Structure formats: C-alpha cells, structure tokens
Tab-separated table of C-alpha atoms and ligand atoms in Angstrom:
chain	number	residue	atom	x	y	z
A	1	MET	CA	78.500	108.002	121.804
A	2	LEU	CA	80.186	108.610	118.420
A	3	VAL	CA	82.609	106.634	116.492
A	4	MET	CA	85.164	108.521	114.483
A	5	LYS	CA	87.305	106.619	111.944
A	6	PHE	CA	90.406	108.517	110.380
A	7	GLY	CA	91.846	107.066	107.137
A	8	GLY	CA	95.477	106.770	106.117
A	9	SER	CA	95.743	110.015	104.230
A	10	SER	CA	94.378	111.897	107.249
A	11	LEU	CA	97.125	110.522	109.253
A	12	ALA	CA	99.937	110.612	106.665
A	13	ASN	CA	102.276	112.837	108.724
A	14	ALA	CA	102.720	114.555	112.129
A	15	GLU	CA	100.982	117.788	110.969
A	16	ARG	CA	97.927	115.723	109.805
A	17	ILE	CA	97.825	113.845	113.090
A	18	LYS	CA	97.766	117.064	115.062
A	19	ASN	CA	94.843	118.218	112.823
A	20	VAL	CA	93.121	114.809	113.548
A	21	ALA	CA	93.705	115.368	117.331
A	22	GLU	CA	92.083	118.946	117.046
A	23	ILE	CA	89.025	117.291	115.361
A	24	ILE	CA	88.771	114.815	118.211
A	25	LYS	CA	89.161	117.490	120.892
A	26	LYS	CA	86.432	119.382	119.465
A	27	ASN	CA	84.083	116.249	119.848
A	28	ILE	CA	85.220	115.188	123.121
A	29	ASN	CA	81.809	115.815	124.739
A	30	ARG	CA	80.207	113.283	122.445
A	31	LYS	CA	82.474	110.646	123.983
A	32	PRO	CA	84.059	109.516	120.896
A	33	VAL	CA	85.528	106.025	120.144
A	34	ILE	CA	88.464	106.511	117.585
A	35	VAL	CA	89.139	103.962	114.843
A	36	VAL	CA	92.424	104.392	112.814
A	37	SER	CA	93.791	103.151	109.463
A	38	ALA	CA	97.559	102.784	109.014
A	39	ILE	CA	99.587	105.788	108.276
A	40	GLY	CA	99.116	106.636	104.638
A	41	GLY	CA	101.223	104.299	102.505
A	42	VAL	CA	102.294	102.041	105.251
A	43	THR	CA	99.838	99.091	104.238
A	44	ASP	CA	101.453	98.900	100.740
A	45	LEU	CA	104.924	98.988	102.289
A	46	LEU	CA	104.214	96.111	104.605
A	47	ILE	CA	102.812	94.009	101.738
A	48	GLU	CA	106.000	94.670	99.879
A	49	LEU	CA	107.970	93.874	102.909
A	50	SER	CA	106.200	90.444	103.208
A	51	LYS	CA	107.088	89.611	99.557
A	52	GLU	CA	110.681	90.795	99.912
A	53	ALA	CA	111.145	88.811	103.023
A	54	VAL	CA	110.578	85.578	100.960
A	55	ILE	CA	112.734	86.674	98.007
A	56	GLY	CA	115.374	87.988	100.383
A	57	THR	CA	116.641	91.069	98.643
A	58	LYS	CA	115.293	94.372	99.885
A	59	GLN	CA	113.609	93.378	103.128
A	60	LYS	CA	116.214	95.168	105.466
A	61	ALA	CA	116.031	98.448	103.664
A	62	LEU	CA	112.124	98.283	103.679
A	63	LEU	CA	111.840	97.310	107.166
A	64	ASN	CA	114.084	100.343	108.201
A	65	GLU	CA	111.913	102.534	106.047
A	66	ILE	CA	108.713	101.482	107.744
A	67	ILE	CA	110.212	101.894	111.279
A	68	TYR	CA	111.865	105.110	110.437
A	69	LYS	CA	108.669	106.529	108.938
A	70	HIS	CA	106.984	106.015	112.312
A	71	TYR	CA	109.916	107.107	114.340
A	72	GLU	CA	110.062	110.307	112.446
A	73	ILE	CA	106.351	111.075	113.227
A	74	ILE	CA	106.826	110.193	116.861
A	75	THR	CA	109.828	112.559	117.064
A	76	LEU	CA	107.865	115.461	115.389
A	77	LEU	CA	104.962	114.862	117.759
A	78	LYS	CA	107.436	114.982	120.631
A	79	LEU	CA	106.386	111.550	121.982
A	80	ASN	CA	108.485	108.719	123.390
A	81	LYS	CA	109.939	106.169	120.815
A	82	ASP	CA	109.325	103.291	123.346
A	83	ILE	CA	105.426	103.385	122.488
A	84	ILE	CA	105.995	101.188	119.463
A	85	ASP	CA	109.010	99.226	120.924
A	86	LYS	CA	107.031	96.069	121.192
A	87	GLU	CA	105.644	96.186	117.697
A	88	VAL	CA	108.898	97.106	116.193
A	89	LYS	CA	110.406	94.086	117.818
A	90	LEU	CA	107.736	91.771	116.574
A	91	LEU	CA	107.840	92.974	113.052
A	92	SER	CA	111.583	92.781	112.964
A	93	ASP	CA	111.381	89.198	114.232
A	94	LEU	CA	108.703	88.153	111.674
A	95	THR	CA	110.761	89.647	108.839
A	96	TYR	CA	113.792	87.851	109.997
A	97	GLY	CA	111.949	84.583	110.519
A	98	VAL	CA	110.281	84.728	107.161
A	99	SER	CA	113.587	85.540	105.419
A	100	LEU	CA	115.124	82.481	107.075
A	101	LEU	CA	112.374	79.966	106.438
A	102	LYS	CA	111.206	81.483	103.050
A	103	GLU	CA	107.693	80.505	103.939
A	104	MET	CA	104.580	82.582	103.197
A	105	ASN	CA	100.939	81.954	103.482
A	106	GLN	CA	97.802	84.157	104.063
A	107	GLY	CA	98.165	84.080	107.740
A	108	ILE	CA	101.790	85.382	107.696
A	109	ALA	CA	100.981	87.973	105.280
A	110	ASP	CA	98.074	89.261	107.347
A	111	ASN	CA	100.360	89.393	110.287
A	112	PHE	CA	102.664	91.556	108.299
A	113	VAL	CA	99.986	94.051	107.206
A	114	SER	CA	98.468	94.226	110.687
A	115	PHE	CA	101.416	96.279	111.988
A	116	GLY	CA	100.276	99.466	110.085
A	117	GLU	CA	97.205	99.830	112.275
A	118	ARG	CA	99.082	98.582	115.506
A	119	PHE	CA	101.692	101.292	114.964
A	120	SER	CA	99.140	104.190	114.173
A	121	ALA	CA	96.763	103.417	116.907
A	122	ARG	CA	99.624	103.765	119.538
A	123	ILE	CA	100.907	107.014	118.077
A	124	VAL	CA	97.437	108.619	117.863
A	125	ALA	CA	96.701	107.453	121.425
A	126	SER	CA	99.945	108.844	122.757
A	127	TYR	CA	99.657	112.065	121.031
A	128	ILE	CA	96.067	112.598	122.264
A	129	LYS	CA	97.285	111.836	125.788
A	130	SER	CA	100.114	114.392	125.413
A	131	LEU	CA	97.333	116.987	124.924
A	132	GLY	CA	96.066	116.248	128.481
A	133	ILE	CA	93.354	113.814	127.373
A	134	ASP	CA	93.267	110.348	128.894
A	135	SER	CA	93.686	107.899	125.939
A	136	GLU	CA	94.610	104.417	125.258
A	137	ALA	CA	95.338	102.245	122.208
A	138	LYS	CA	93.664	98.876	121.637
A	139	ASP	CA	94.027	96.261	119.065
A	140	ALA	CA	90.638	95.423	117.533
A	141	PHE	CA	90.835	91.826	118.549
A	142	ASP	CA	91.323	92.790	122.186
A	143	ILE	CA	87.807	94.459	122.129
A	144	GLY	CA	86.168	91.404	120.436
A	145	ILE	CA	86.591	91.999	116.682
A	146	ILE	CA	86.788	88.204	115.910
A	147	ILE	CA	85.746	86.866	112.638
A	148	ASN	CA	84.599	83.525	111.383
A	149	LYS	CA	86.252	82.880	107.952
A	150	GLU	CA	83.372	80.500	107.011
A	151	SER	CA	81.000	83.711	107.236
A	152	LYS	CA	82.949	85.442	104.480
A	153	PHE	CA	85.179	87.443	106.775
A	154	GLU	CA	82.332	89.146	108.682
A	155	VAL	CA	81.947	89.963	112.164
A	156	SER	CA	78.851	88.282	113.582
A	157	LYS	CA	76.211	90.209	115.464
A	158	ASP	CA	76.635	87.756	118.271
A	159	LYS	CA	79.968	89.600	119.115
A	160	TYR	CA	78.277	92.984	119.721
A	161	PRO	CA	77.487	92.534	123.464
A	162	GLU	CA	81.141	91.460	124.065
A	163	ILE	CA	82.545	94.469	122.002
A	164	LYS	CA	80.093	96.889	123.941
A	165	GLU	CA	81.138	95.522	127.332
A	166	ARG	CA	84.791	95.735	126.621
A	167	ILE	CA	84.459	99.301	125.386
A	168	SER	CA	82.277	100.582	128.080
A	169	ASN	CA	84.772	99.176	130.679
A	170	ILE	CA	87.359	101.595	129.552
A	171	ASN	CA	87.047	105.268	130.565
A	172	SER	CA	89.620	106.712	128.508
A	173	ILE	CA	89.380	107.792	124.754
A	174	LEU	CA	89.991	104.568	123.054
A	175	VAL	CA	92.001	104.435	119.772
A	176	ILE	CA	91.269	101.151	118.204
A	177	THR	CA	93.138	99.593	115.152
A	178	GLY	CA	90.848	99.447	112.173
A	179	PHE	CA	91.148	96.827	109.596
A	180	ILE	CA	92.655	93.959	111.549
A	181	ALA	CA	90.863	91.158	113.516
A	182	LYS	CA	91.468	87.636	114.720
A	183	ASP	CA	89.818	84.376	113.643
A	184	THR	CA	88.147	82.142	115.934
A	185	LYS	CA	91.502	80.209	116.304
A	186	GLY	CA	93.250	83.255	117.577
A	187	LYS	CA	95.246	83.943	114.319
A	188	ILE	CA	95.563	87.578	113.103
A	189	THR	CA	93.544	88.313	109.924
A	190	THR	CA	92.123	91.350	108.135
A	191	LEU	CA	88.817	92.557	107.001
A	192	GLY	CA	90.115	93.315	103.505
A	193	ARG	CA	91.805	96.484	102.015
A	194	GLY	CA	89.997	99.525	103.219
A	195	GLY	CA	88.449	97.525	106.000
A	196	SER	CA	88.805	100.139	108.659
A	197	ASP	CA	85.461	101.638	107.775
A	198	TYR	CA	83.940	98.256	108.398
A	199	THR	CA	85.625	98.128	111.882
A	200	ALA	CA	84.118	101.632	112.628
A	201	THR	CA	80.488	100.590	111.800
A	202	ILE	CA	80.727	97.201	113.586
A	203	ILE	CA	81.943	99.151	116.767
A	204	GLY	CA	79.141	101.752	116.070
A	205	ALA	CA	76.518	99.028	115.946
A	206	ALA	CA	77.776	97.254	118.944
A	207	ILE	CA	77.737	100.446	121.133
A	208	ASN	CA	74.590	101.959	119.330
A	209	ALA	CA	76.576	105.084	118.499
A	210	GLU	CA	74.625	108.180	117.722
A	211	GLU	CA	76.651	108.500	114.401
A	212	VAL	CA	79.662	106.701	112.753
A	213	GLN	CA	81.964	109.308	111.179
A	214	ILE	CA	84.325	108.292	108.336
A	215	TRP	CA	86.958	110.921	108.107
A	216	THR	CA	88.771	110.948	104.725
A	217	ASP	CA	90.238	113.379	102.155
A	218	VAL	CA	87.169	114.276	100.197
A	219	ASP	CA	84.085	116.264	101.128
A	220	GLY	CA	81.688	113.287	100.810
A	221	ILE	CA	79.932	111.248	98.061
A	222	MET	CA	79.929	113.124	94.944
A	223	THR	CA	77.662	113.033	91.823
A	224	ALA	CA	80.704	111.647	90.029
A	225	ASP	CA	84.376	110.922	90.356
A	226	PRO	CA	86.113	114.281	90.393
A	227	LYS	CA	88.933	112.706	88.340
A	228	LEU	CA	86.557	112.341	85.494
A	229	VAL	CA	84.094	115.297	85.814
A	230	LYS	CA	85.225	118.905	86.451
A	231	ASN	CA	82.536	120.029	88.923
A	232	PRO	CA	80.699	117.168	90.493
A	233	LYS	CA	78.384	118.073	93.286
A	234	LYS	CA	78.542	116.949	96.844
A	235	LEU	CA	75.564	114.944	97.946
A	236	ASP	CA	74.347	116.087	101.489
A	237	SER	CA	72.599	112.864	102.121
A	238	VAL	CA	71.969	109.535	100.601
A	239	SER	CA	70.067	106.413	101.588
A	240	PHE	CA	71.723	103.220	102.798
A	241	GLU	CA	70.757	101.645	99.417
A	242	GLU	CA	72.320	104.384	97.272
A	243	ALA	CA	75.430	104.284	99.432
A	244	SER	CA	75.678	100.347	99.130
A	245	GLU	CA	75.269	100.668	95.346
A	246	ILE	CA	77.904	103.426	95.086
A	247	ALA	CA	80.419	101.499	97.405
A	248	SER	CA	79.827	98.046	95.807
A	249	LEU	CA	80.254	99.609	92.315
A	250	GLY	CA	83.827	100.428	92.967
A	251	ALA	CA	83.727	104.091	94.499
A	252	LYS	CA	86.711	103.977	96.881
A	253	ILE	CA	85.017	106.179	99.370
A	254	LEU	CA	83.379	103.470	101.523
A	255	HIS	CA	84.535	99.907	102.056
A	256	PRO	CA	81.442	97.898	100.602
A	257	LYS	CA	80.755	96.063	103.804
A	258	THR	CA	80.679	99.295	105.888
A	259	ILE	CA	76.903	99.917	105.481
A	260	PHE	CA	75.621	96.552	106.658
A	261	PRO	CA	76.073	96.906	110.489
A	262	ALA	CA	74.819	100.515	110.190
A	263	ILE	CA	71.701	99.416	108.479
A	264	GLU	CA	70.906	96.783	110.991
A	265	LYS	CA	70.882	99.323	113.719
A	266	ASN	CA	69.795	102.421	111.716
A	267	ILE	CA	72.983	104.368	112.640
A	268	PRO	CA	73.789	107.305	110.449
A	269	VAL	CA	77.253	107.225	108.844
A	270	ARG	CA	78.658	110.496	107.982
A	271	ILE	CA	81.611	110.868	105.400
A	272	LEU	CA	83.714	114.006	106.294
A	273	ASN	CA	86.940	115.713	105.193
A	274	THR	CA	89.886	116.066	107.673
A	275	PHE	CA	91.150	118.874	105.311
A	276	ASN	CA	87.895	120.601	105.492
A	277	PRO	CA	86.269	119.713	108.860
A	278	GLN	CA	83.692	122.667	108.574
A	279	ASN	CA	81.901	120.922	105.750
A	280	LEU	CA	79.124	118.726	106.951
A	281	GLY	CA	80.069	115.955	104.450
A	282	THR	CA	77.512	113.304	103.294
A	283	VAL	CA	75.248	111.490	105.715
A	284	VAL	CA	74.152	107.975	104.757
A	285	SER	CA	71.038	107.066	106.588
A	286	ASN	CA	67.584	105.711	106.706
A	287	ASN	CA	66.197	109.077	107.606
A	288	ILE	CA	66.121	110.782	104.343
A	289	ILE	CA	63.009	111.427	102.505
A	290	LYS	CA	63.361	109.123	99.534
A	291	LYS	CA	62.354	110.956	96.562
A	292	SER	CA	62.902	109.854	93.009
A	293	ARG	CA	66.107	110.975	91.778
A	294	ILE	CA	69.366	110.243	90.202
A	295	SER	CA	72.165	110.651	92.660
A	296	SER	CA	75.442	109.477	91.070
A	297	ILE	CA	77.290	108.159	88.159
A	298	THR	CA	79.539	105.516	89.121
A	299	TYR	CA	81.795	102.917	87.653
A	300	LYS	CA	83.877	99.785	88.104
A	301	LYS	CA	87.013	99.165	85.995
A	302	ASN	CA	88.920	96.129	85.126
A	303	ILE	CA	85.824	94.039	84.098
A	304	LYS	CA	85.875	90.925	81.969
A	305	VAL	CA	82.781	89.889	80.020
A	306	ILE	CA	82.421	86.161	79.584
A	307	ASN	CA	79.937	85.031	76.962
A	308	ILE	CA	78.794	81.556	76.839
A	309	SER	CA	76.827	80.371	73.910
A	310	THR	CA	75.269	77.184	72.731
A	311	PRO	CA	72.363	76.305	70.514
A	312	ARG	CA	71.779	73.488	73.016
A	313	MET	CA	70.470	76.147	75.419
A	314	LEU	CA	67.187	76.463	73.383
A	315	GLU	CA	64.459	74.938	75.335
A	316	ALA	CA	66.784	73.183	77.521
A	317	LYS	CA	66.571	73.112	81.316
A	318	GLY	CA	69.365	73.635	83.912
A	319	PHE	CA	71.974	75.676	81.649
A	320	LEU	CA	71.880	78.688	83.868
A	321	ARG	CA	72.220	76.573	86.998
A	322	ARG	CA	75.237	74.738	85.619
A	323	ILE	CA	76.877	78.079	84.460
A	324	PHE	CA	76.379	79.554	88.025
A	325	GLU	CA	77.426	76.409	89.734
A	326	ILE	CA	80.877	76.912	87.953
A	327	PHE	CA	81.295	80.463	89.257
A	328	ASP	CA	80.110	79.302	92.650
A	329	ILE	CA	82.423	76.315	92.984
A	330	ASN	CA	85.366	78.540	91.910
A	331	ASN	CA	84.404	81.303	94.400
A	332	ILE	CA	83.916	83.989	91.535
A	333	SER	CA	81.332	86.545	92.086
A	334	VAL	CA	79.338	87.726	89.165
A	335	ASP	CA	78.133	91.289	88.794
A	336	MET	CA	75.952	91.523	85.746
A	337	VAL	CA	74.086	88.915	83.811
A	338	SER	CA	72.146	89.002	80.446
A	339	THR	CA	70.657	86.122	78.741
A	340	SER	CA	69.142	85.395	75.266
A	341	GLU	CA	67.885	82.059	73.859
A	342	ILE	CA	71.314	80.796	73.041
A	343	ASN	CA	73.703	82.730	75.053
A	344	VAL	CA	74.586	84.118	78.478
A	345	SER	CA	76.853	87.025	79.207
A	346	VAL	CA	78.143	87.618	82.648
A	347	THR	CA	80.710	90.160	84.103
A	348	VAL	CA	83.208	89.324	86.733
A	349	ASP	CA	86.311	91.183	88.114
A	350	ASN	CA	89.254	90.647	85.907
A	351	LEU	CA	91.361	88.856	88.453
A	352	LYS	CA	94.468	87.031	87.118
A	353	ASN	CA	94.086	83.857	89.253
A	354	GLN	CA	93.815	80.108	88.722
A	355	ARG	CA	90.127	79.976	89.719
A	356	ILE	CA	89.223	82.142	86.787
A	357	ASP	CA	91.141	80.079	84.397
A	358	LYS	CA	89.447	76.917	85.927
A	359	ALA	CA	86.028	78.509	85.501
A	360	GLU	CA	86.701	79.336	81.993
A	361	SER	CA	87.848	75.955	81.087
A	362	ASP	CA	84.822	74.337	82.975
A	363	LEU	CA	82.584	76.765	80.972
A	364	LYS	CA	83.966	75.424	77.736
A	365	GLU	CA	82.501	72.145	78.500
A	366	ILE	CA	79.057	73.830	78.283
A	367	GLY	CA	79.443	75.937	75.257
A	368	LYS	CA	81.595	78.262	73.196
A	369	ILE	CA	83.044	81.008	75.234
A	370	ASP	CA	84.039	84.344	74.129
A	371	ILE	CA	85.883	86.658	76.459
A	372	LYS	CA	86.211	90.493	76.328
A	373	GLU	CA	88.783	92.262	78.571
A	374	ASN	CA	89.366	95.842	79.511
A	375	ARG	CA	85.618	96.626	80.065
A	376	THR	CA	84.019	98.954	82.643
A	377	ILE	CA	80.687	98.745	84.354
A	378	ILE	CA	79.160	102.158	84.334
A	379	SER	CA	76.130	102.851	86.554
A	380	VAL	CA	73.574	105.384	87.092
A	381	VAL	CA	72.638	105.134	90.723
A	382	GLY	CA	69.453	106.776	92.378
A	383	ASN	CA	66.392	106.255	94.309
A	384	ASP	CA	63.147	104.960	92.952
A	385	MET	CA	64.639	105.557	89.529
A	386	ILE	CA	61.563	104.125	87.522
A	387	HIS	CA	59.735	107.267	88.481
A	388	VAL	CA	62.476	109.595	87.198
A	389	PRO	CA	60.687	110.956	83.983
A	390	ASN	CA	62.253	109.475	80.869
A	391	VAL	CA	65.323	108.189	82.595
A	392	MET	CA	66.174	105.462	79.966
A	393	GLY	CA	65.742	107.976	77.205
A	394	ILE	CA	68.200	110.532	78.822
A	395	ILE	CA	70.780	107.648	79.399
A	396	PHE	CA	70.597	106.387	75.809
A	397	SER	CA	70.723	109.866	74.348
A	398	ALA	CA	73.785	110.666	76.396
A	399	LEU	CA	75.439	107.412	75.379
A	400	THR	CA	74.733	107.760	71.548
A	401	ASP	CA	78.326	107.757	70.652
A	402	ILE	CA	79.346	105.033	73.148
A	403	ASP	CA	79.332	101.326	72.419
A	404	VAL	CA	77.188	99.728	74.911
A	405	GLU	CA	77.835	96.269	75.060
A	406	MET	CA	75.677	94.913	77.776
A	407	ILE	CA	72.822	96.362	79.925
A	408	SER	CA	71.624	95.196	83.245
A	409	SER	CA	68.576	93.255	82.498
A	410	SER	CA	66.382	94.231	85.520
A	411	MET	CA	64.408	97.330	85.638
A	412	SER	CA	66.013	98.249	88.835
A	413	GLU	CA	64.822	101.034	91.077
A	414	ILE	CA	68.367	101.880	92.372
A	415	ASN	CA	70.683	101.475	89.548
A	416	GLN	CA	70.962	100.997	85.706
A	417	SER	CA	74.231	99.445	84.603
A	418	PHE	CA	75.947	99.202	81.313
A	419	VAL	CA	79.256	97.673	80.051
A	420	ILE	CA	81.407	99.745	77.898
A	421	LYS	CA	85.003	99.700	76.741
A	422	GLU	CA	87.351	101.139	79.293
A	423	GLU	CA	88.797	103.623	76.800
A	424	GLN	CA	85.387	105.274	76.658
A	425	LEU	CA	84.818	105.506	80.382
A	426	GLY	CA	85.736	109.138	80.815
A	427	GLU	CA	83.576	110.392	77.831
A	428	ALA	CA	80.614	108.177	79.138
A	429	VAL	CA	80.669	109.506	82.598
A	430	LYS	CA	81.010	113.049	81.417
A	431	LYS	CA	78.111	112.713	79.171
A	432	LEU	CA	75.746	111.063	81.656
A	433	HIS	CA	76.834	113.565	84.372
A	434	THR	CA	75.943	116.501	81.960
A	435	ALA	CA	72.669	115.010	81.107
A	436	PHE	CA	71.455	114.501	84.668
A	437	PHE	CA	73.265	117.249	86.629
A	438	GLY	CA	73.778	119.898	83.877
A	439	VAL	CA	77.608	120.088	84.420
B	501	LIG	N1	95.310	100.121	106.097
B	501	LIG	C1	94.392	99.236	105.402
B	501	LIG	C2	94.455	99.615	103.828
B	501	LIG	O1	95.255	100.450	103.399
B	501	LIG	C3	92.852	99.263	105.751
B	501	LIG	C4	92.354	100.753	105.767
B	501	LIG	O2	92.899	101.763	105.634
B	501	LIG	O3	91.073	100.841	105.955
B	501	LIG	O4	93.791	99.039	103.059
C-alpha cells in the first residue's frame, strides 16, 4: 500500500484537483490511501474567521468567502454542492455562536481550522468517485488519529493497530483529512501548522506502507532555498537524519515531526512535485549509502540570542541547570547553546509571548542578560561531516565577510550551525553554497 499526501497548493483550484486525481489514478494499482491538506489559503482564512468572529466585524464576509471558494471548485468539478452541506452548516453555526458569546480558546480555534481539511477531503473523494473510482472521505479522528496532549501532540504507536484495522476495513480509496485529530476527551485538535505530512507518515507507519509520498509544489529537497540561490540542485536521496535536520531547521518542505513514524518502521518518504510529476523527487530513507558529504545549506530566521553572564558562574555548580530549568518551566525550546567561564548564550525562536518575557525576567535573577534580535541560524547539513576534508576551513573562508556571532559548540557529524545577523542571510547562504556546490 501507498500513502499519497497532497498539500494545499496542489489542491488550490479545480484544475489542480483534476491533476491530483490523474496522479492518483496512475497509482491506483498500488492501493493508495490519500491524505489531503486544506485547499491552498483556506487554513489562513479560517484562522482569520475565528478572530473576526470574536471582534465581530468581518466574519460574515469571510465566512461567505470561504464557503464560496469551495462551492466554486465544486461547480467547476461538476459535483453536487450537498457534499459539504453538513460542514457548511457546522462552520456557520460555530461562527454565529462565537460572535454571540465572544468566547475563544484553543479548542474553539482548532475547531475553526479543522474545516479546511474536512471540506477538501470531501471534494477530492467526490471528484475521484465521479471518475468511476470508488472513493470515500474520512475525518482523521474517525480512523484513529487521536492524540494525547501530554505527549506533546504526538500520536502514540499504540494507536497504529486501530488505525490499520479501520483503514483495512474499507475497500474504497480513502481520502483522509490531514492535520486534524481529536484528543482523548473527544475534542477536535490539530497536529500543528503543516501537520498533514505528519498525518501521512502516521498512517504509513500504521499500515506498513511501501512508501509515503508527500506531493508538494517543488521537485524535492534542494541544496539550498531557491529563493536565495539561483541554481540549487535537487537531492535524489537523503537519510532520515539529514531530512530531520533540514526539516527542523526551518525548511518548510516537511513538517518536522513527519520523519519520526517513518524512521520507526523504516518506510521511505518521497517528496514529489504535482506540477512536475515525472520527476522522481527526493526519497528520504535509511537505505541510502551514507557517504560523507555536505547535502544542504539551510537556515532558520527570526531567532533571538539570549546571553546570560555572571562572574559567579566561575567554578560554581548548577548554573546551567538553573538556566535550563527556567526555559523548561516556561516551555521554551532552546536551539543552540554556547558557554564560556562566565557566560551562556542560547538561541530561541523569537516568539512574542508572555512566557518568553517571564523567562527573561527569571534569567535576570541569575545574571546580566543581553538580548540580540533579528538573528538567523544558518546550518551546513550533511552526513558524516567530520570526514568531509577541511569542512570547517571551507565554511570559515566562505564566511570571511560575515559576522558569525555564535557557533554550535559540538563537532556534530550531521550539521554545523552559526548565528548571523538576518540582513546577512542571503549573502551567507550564497557564499556557502558556492563553496560546497560550485554554483
Ligand atoms: N492546512 C494546514 C496548514 O495550512 C495543515 C497542512 O496543510 O498540512 O497548516
């Protein structure tokens, strides 16, 4: 069996949905299970709708825009409008209810965004059916995608047998909503922005799929972001470790959690382009021969560097523990760390929230803090990098004109990361790319 996940841009209009259906048809002998994102742009509109419903100004217009967008596609695909009747009614009632009560919380907000995938799954399933292929839409929670909030929004392996059983009980081609789930109390929740990739690999692992295909709008994982480098190369294959680094370092191509279920079951994940389906894309798997190499230059923007310094750190015990406890209690994840005798620098995502303000004020109790904003972590990712000849020399010669403010302290085999000013990002990526890939 095969899992095929289609992202929002691949489903953005009727023509693109037809194209997706062609791709599914070509793979019909591989018994595909389909996972879909919301139609391109709809999740953002639903988030806006949830906010407007509370303020009470533009919600009617927005609701109509969302519904009309789906009806237009349904009409162009010559389908029956009633396929989304139930969801249209539920979303309208939710909007009306919230605009009366003016109450909003995470659960209500999740309920709003869940409609994107609930609409798209029904449209794609009906369209495939109209082509003569027996097909059925299912909400992810109805096939066992249930999360435990305590386990950081992950679907536990214990759920796999149930997911497998529910899927194998259905003979038609299943079109399952990505991104959405229910918690153990039965409330709708999500797997986080971009989470449909993760839905796809959970299903892939549960049914022991031969491959999970992530159909998107680029040819695969590139040696650098094409927005910053003119001619990056596509990588034909990468290891799970390389892909996790690239995904967690901010490349939008895969949701960071996507890889975990695939690693557990050693299921290849292939990234493919719906606009160029002949291209074989990038396969992420364990089966590649792991030779020493540099595979990609990647980056994560909007980083804050927090430097904590105190002479009391000299020869004192427990400073690092206290610092990390503060981040832990405030639920802030730290990316890079570097220490000297009297100071510790860490990088965190520059989130504007109370917890980061609280962490900063707690850190002031320990020492003097100095904050730098608008920074970027730039990373050179690869396999067995310590055996790439002169790798650090090449990196530092390429970055001669760049102010490198922090360096990852470990001699990692898989990545070397640096903090630079955001304004130097383009120049730094270009220089590193030329140094390692010649273009
Ligand atoms: N529709 C959701 C989003 O836009 C989830 C996804 O596309 O994976 O983030």
